[in-house]
CSV table of C-alpha atoms in Angstrom, one decimal:
chain,number,residue,atom,x,y,z
A,14,GLN,CA,92.0,83.0,70.1
A,15,VAL,CA,93.9,83.2,73.3
A,16,GLN,CA,97.5,84.5,73.4
A,17,LEU,CA,100.2,84.8,76.0
A,18,VAL,CA,102.8,87.5,75.6
A,19,GLU,CA,106.0,87.5,77.8
A,20,SER,CA,108.2,90.4,78.5
A,21,GLY,CA,111.0,91.4,80.8
A,22,GLY,CA,113.9,89.2,79.7
A,23,GLY,CA,117.4,90.5,79.1
A,24,PHE,CA,121.0,90.5,80.1
A,25,VAL,CA,122.1,90.7,83.8
A,26,GLN,CA,125.1,90.0,85.8
A,27,ALA,CA,125.2,87.2,88.4
A,28,GLY,CA,123.5,88.3,91.6
A,29,GLY,CA,121.2,90.7,89.7
A,30,SER,CA,117.5,90.6,89.3
A,31,LEU,CA,114.9,90.6,86.6
A,32,ARG,CA,111.1,90.6,86.6
A,33,LEU,CA,109.3,88.7,83.9
A,34,SER,CA,105.7,89.4,82.9
A,35,CYS,CA,103.2,87.4,81.0
A,36,THR,CA,99.8,88.7,79.9
A,37,ALA,CA,96.9,86.7,78.5
A,38,SER,CA,94.5,88.2,76.0
A,39,GLY,CA,91.7,87.1,73.8
A,40,THR,CA,88.4,85.2,74.4
A,41,ILE,CA,89.1,84.5,78.0
A,42,LEU,CA,86.4,83.6,80.6
A,43,SER,CA,88.9,82.7,83.3
A,44,ILE,CA,92.4,81.5,83.9
A,45,ASN,CA,93.3,78.6,86.1
A,46,ASP,CA,96.9,77.7,86.8
A,47,MET,CA,99.7,79.9,85.4
A,48,GLU,CA,103.2,78.6,85.2
A,49,TRP,CA,106.7,79.5,84.1
A,50,TYR,CA,109.0,77.1,82.4
A,51,ARG,CA,112.5,77.5,81.0
A,52,GLN,CA,114.6,75.9,78.4
A,53,ALA,CA,118.4,76.2,78.3
A,54,LEU,CA,120.3,75.6,75.1
A,55,GLY,CA,120.6,71.9,74.5
A,56,LYS,CA,118.4,71.0,77.4
A,57,GLN,CA,114.8,70.0,77.9
A,58,ARG,CA,112.2,72.5,79.0
A,59,GLU,CA,111.8,72.4,82.8
A,60,PHE,CA,109.2,73.7,85.3
A,61,VAL,CA,110.2,76.8,87.2
A,62,ALA,CA,107.2,78.0,89.2
A,63,GLY,CA,103.4,77.9,89.2
A,64,ILE,CA,100.5,79.7,90.8
A,65,THR,CA,96.9,78.6,91.0
A,66,SER,CA,93.9,81.0,90.5
A,67,GLY,CA,93.6,81.1,94.3
A,68,GLY,CA,97.2,82.2,94.7
A,69,SER,CA,98.9,78.9,95.9
A,70,THR,CA,102.4,78.7,94.6
A,71,HIS,CA,105.0,76.0,94.0
A,72,TYR,CA,108.6,76.2,92.8
A,73,ALA,CA,111.3,74.0,91.4
A,74,ASP,CA,114.0,73.3,94.1
A,75,SER,CA,116.6,75.1,92.0
A,76,VAL,CA,114.8,78.5,92.3
A,77,LYS,CA,113.2,78.3,95.8
A,78,GLY,CA,114.1,81.3,97.9
A,79,ARG,CA,115.3,83.3,94.9
A,80,PHE,CA,112.3,83.5,92.5
A,81,THR,CA,108.8,84.6,93.4
A,82,ILE,CA,105.7,84.0,91.2
A,83,SER,CA,102.6,86.2,91.6
A,84,ARG,CA,99.6,87.1,89.5
A,85,ASP,CA,97.1,89.9,88.9
A,86,ASN,CA,93.8,88.3,88.0
A,87,ALA,CA,92.3,91.6,87.0
A,88,LYS,CA,95.0,92.1,84.4
A,89,ASN,CA,95.3,88.4,83.4
A,90,THR,CA,99.0,88.7,84.1
A,91,VAL,CA,101.5,86.5,85.9
A,92,TYR,CA,104.9,87.7,87.1
A,93,LEU,CA,108.2,86.1,87.9
A,94,GLN,CA,110.5,88.1,90.1
A,95,MET,CA,114.0,86.6,89.8
A,96,ASN,CA,116.6,87.6,92.4
A,97,SER,CA,120.1,86.4,93.0
A,98,LEU,CA,120.4,85.2,89.5
A,99,LYS,CA,123.0,82.7,88.6
A,100,PRO,CA,124.6,81.8,85.2
A,101,GLU,CA,122.7,78.5,85.3
A,102,ASP,CA,119.5,80.5,85.2
A,103,THR,CA,120.3,81.4,81.6
A,104,ALA,CA,117.5,80.1,79.4
A,105,VAL,CA,114.4,81.1,77.4
A,106,TYR,CA,111.5,81.5,79.8
A,107,TYR,CA,108.0,80.4,78.7
A,108,CYS,CA,104.7,81.2,80.2
A,109,ASN,CA,102.0,78.6,80.3
A,110,ALA,CA,98.3,79.0,81.3
A,111,ILE,CA,95.2,76.9,81.5
A,112,VAL,CA,92.5,79.1,80.1
A,113,ILE,CA,88.8,78.7,80.0
A,114,ALA,CA,87.6,80.5,76.9
A,115,THR,CA,84.3,82.1,76.1
A,116,VAL,CA,84.2,80.2,72.8
A,117,LEU,CA,84.8,76.5,72.0
A,118,PRO,CA,87.1,74.9,72.7
A,119,ARG,CA,86.5,76.0,76.3
A,120,TRP,CA,89.5,74.5,77.9
A,121,ARG,CA,92.9,75.5,76.5
A,122,GLU,CA,96.5,75.1,77.4
A,123,VAL,CA,98.3,78.1,76.0
A,124,TRP,CA,102.1,78.8,75.7
A,125,GLY,CA,103.8,82.1,75.2
A,126,GLN,CA,106.6,82.7,72.7
A,127,GLY,CA,109.3,82.9,75.3
A,128,THR,CA,111.6,85.6,76.6
A,129,SER,CA,115.3,85.2,76.8
A,130,VAL,CA,117.3,85.6,80.1
A,131,THR,CA,121.1,85.7,80.0
A,132,VAL,CA,123.0,85.8,83.3
A,133,SER,CA,126.7,86.5,82.9
A,134,SER,CA,129.3,85.4,85.5
């Protein structure tokens, strides 16, 4: 089995910062893309940021210049540094990864359980 576990969510005032972490564990050979998504109450899940195994990054327009995604391949961990937070960033944040496992099925898309971020005005 392969699991993703997020951490780092919480409550913060507008303008503040949080750093989310997501660590993969299990029968992992390698990890390709790692991404963050979020889902606000009553809204659809949306893409936030992504990073390839080589370190190329891409962001949703709504977070460009405020959020930074990074990863530590040795730790199978992806981070999301969130600065200048706004109330509209309030959501449950989910980690997603494309994992190549050591056992069948080799290719797996895995989701974490989510971590809640609340930004007060």
